[in-house]
Coordinates of C-alpha atoms in Angstrom, one line a residue:
X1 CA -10.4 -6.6 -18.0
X2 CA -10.9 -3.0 -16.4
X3 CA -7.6 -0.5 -15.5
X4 CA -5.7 -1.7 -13.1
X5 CA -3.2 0.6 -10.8
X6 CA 0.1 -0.4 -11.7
X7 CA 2.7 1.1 -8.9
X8 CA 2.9 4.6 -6.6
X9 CA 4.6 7.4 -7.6
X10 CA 8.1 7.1 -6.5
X11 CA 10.1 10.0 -4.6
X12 CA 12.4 10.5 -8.0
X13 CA 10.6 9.8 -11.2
X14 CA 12.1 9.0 -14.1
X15 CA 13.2 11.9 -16.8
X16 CA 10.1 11.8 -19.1
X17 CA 10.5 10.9 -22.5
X18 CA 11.8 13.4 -25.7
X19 CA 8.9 14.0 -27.3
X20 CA 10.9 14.8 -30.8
X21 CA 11.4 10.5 -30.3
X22 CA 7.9 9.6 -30.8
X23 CA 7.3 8.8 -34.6
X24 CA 10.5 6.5 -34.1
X25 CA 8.9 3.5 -32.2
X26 CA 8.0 1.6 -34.8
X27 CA 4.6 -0.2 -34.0
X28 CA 3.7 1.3 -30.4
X29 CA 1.5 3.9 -30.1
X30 CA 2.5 6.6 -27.8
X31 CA 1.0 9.7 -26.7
X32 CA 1.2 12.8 -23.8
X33 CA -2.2 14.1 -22.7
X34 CA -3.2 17.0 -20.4
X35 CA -4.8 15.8 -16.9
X36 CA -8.0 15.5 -18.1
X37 CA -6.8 13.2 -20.7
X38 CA -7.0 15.3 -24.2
X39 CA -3.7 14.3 -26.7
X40 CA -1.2 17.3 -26.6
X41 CA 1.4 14.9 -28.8
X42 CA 0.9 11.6 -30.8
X43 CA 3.6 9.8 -32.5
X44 CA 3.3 8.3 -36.1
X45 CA 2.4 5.0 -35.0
X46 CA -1.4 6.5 -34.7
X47 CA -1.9 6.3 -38.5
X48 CA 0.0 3.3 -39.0
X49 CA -1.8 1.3 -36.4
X50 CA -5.0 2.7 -36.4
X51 CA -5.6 5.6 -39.9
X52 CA -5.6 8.8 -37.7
X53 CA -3.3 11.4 -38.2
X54 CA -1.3 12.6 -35.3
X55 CA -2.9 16.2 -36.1
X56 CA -6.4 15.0 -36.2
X57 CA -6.2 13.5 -32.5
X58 CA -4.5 16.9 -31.3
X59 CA -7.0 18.3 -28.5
X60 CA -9.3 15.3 -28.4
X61 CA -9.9 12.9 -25.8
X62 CA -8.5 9.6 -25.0
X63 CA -11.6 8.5 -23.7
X64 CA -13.4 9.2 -26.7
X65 CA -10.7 6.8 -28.5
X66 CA -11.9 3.9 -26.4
X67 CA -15.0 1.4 -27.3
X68 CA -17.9 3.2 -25.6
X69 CA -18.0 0.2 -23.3
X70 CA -14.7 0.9 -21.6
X71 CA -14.5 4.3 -21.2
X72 CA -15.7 4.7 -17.7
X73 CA -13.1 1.8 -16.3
X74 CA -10.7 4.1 -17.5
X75 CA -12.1 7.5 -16.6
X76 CA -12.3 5.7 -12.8
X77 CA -8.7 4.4 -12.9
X78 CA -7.4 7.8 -14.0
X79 CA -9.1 9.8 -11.7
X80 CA -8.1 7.3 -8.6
X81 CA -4.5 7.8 -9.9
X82 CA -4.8 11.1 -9.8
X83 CA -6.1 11.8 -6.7
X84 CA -4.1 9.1 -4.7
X85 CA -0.8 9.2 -6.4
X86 CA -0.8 6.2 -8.4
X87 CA 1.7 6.7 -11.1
X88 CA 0.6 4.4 -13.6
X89 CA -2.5 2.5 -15.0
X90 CA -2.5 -0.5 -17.1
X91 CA -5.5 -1.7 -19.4
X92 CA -6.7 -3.5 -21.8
X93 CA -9.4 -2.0 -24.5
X94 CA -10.7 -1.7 -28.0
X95 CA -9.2 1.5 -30.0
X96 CA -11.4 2.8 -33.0
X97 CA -9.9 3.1 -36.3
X98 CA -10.2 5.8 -39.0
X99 CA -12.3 3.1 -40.6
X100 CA -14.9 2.6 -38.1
X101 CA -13.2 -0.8 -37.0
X102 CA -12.1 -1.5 -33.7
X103 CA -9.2 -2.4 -31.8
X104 CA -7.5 -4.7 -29.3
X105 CA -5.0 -2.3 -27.4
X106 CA -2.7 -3.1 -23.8
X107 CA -1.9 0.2 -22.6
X108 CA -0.2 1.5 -20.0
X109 CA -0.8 5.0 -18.8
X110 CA 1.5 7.2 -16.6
X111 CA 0.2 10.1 -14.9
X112 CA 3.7 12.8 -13.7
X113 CA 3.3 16.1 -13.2
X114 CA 0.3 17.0 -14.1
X115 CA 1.0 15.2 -17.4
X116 CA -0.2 11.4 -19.1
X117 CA 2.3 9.8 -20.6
X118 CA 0.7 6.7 -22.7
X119 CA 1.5 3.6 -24.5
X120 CA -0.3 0.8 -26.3
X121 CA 0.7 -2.0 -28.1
X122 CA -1.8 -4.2 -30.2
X123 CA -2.7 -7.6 -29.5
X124 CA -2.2 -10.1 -32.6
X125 CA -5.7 -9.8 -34.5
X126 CA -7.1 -6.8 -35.0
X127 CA -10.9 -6.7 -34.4
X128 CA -13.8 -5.2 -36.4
X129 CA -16.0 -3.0 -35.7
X130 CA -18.6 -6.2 -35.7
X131 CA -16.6 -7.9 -33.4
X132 CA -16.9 -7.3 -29.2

């Protein structure tokens, strides 16, 4: 399943999230990311999850997180939010691991001034990287 626009931007968004709270989520992933969709701030749930350090991810892209095969879904949905005010995306992909695996990730992704706000959540069993 390909991104999906979630809702409009409404008139008086939400206070964003404090950013010194992201390790403490337990099992989700969460992330900020510039406009053009490069990690500014990862919680610790990036090496649990997946065997990146938070550090290592620092400056690089979402997109080039995601399964090769799903990447332009997403860089469509985000640009379409962007440019018509969508506020948030929701999607479905495979994640690579430190390991060279893969996998299964829902995310949603909001876009709010000029910022991405994003969360994942993995689905039960985690794929290989033999697996599609």
């Amino acid at each position: 399943m390909g991104p999906v626009p979630a809702r409009q931007l409404s008139p008086n968004p939400p206070a964003t999230a404090d950013a010194a709270r992201l390790p403490e989520l337990g099992s989700v992933l969460l992330a900020t990311a510039d406009a053009e969709l490069r990690f500014v701030l990862l919680s610790g749930a990036w090496e649990r999850l997946l065997g990146w350090q938070p550090q290592e991810l620092a400056g690089s892209s979402l997109i080039d997180m995601l399964h090769p095969e799903e990447r332009r879904a997403l860089m469509g949905a985000a640009t379409d939010a962007r440019e018509t005010g969508i506020a948030e995306v929701d999607f479905d992909s495979r994640v690579g691991t430190r390991s060279g695996g893969w996998r299964r990730m829902s995310w949603r992704l909001r876009f709010e001034d000029g910022c991405w706000y994003a969360a994942a959540v993995t689905h039960a069993a985690p794929r290989n990287s033999a697996t599609k």
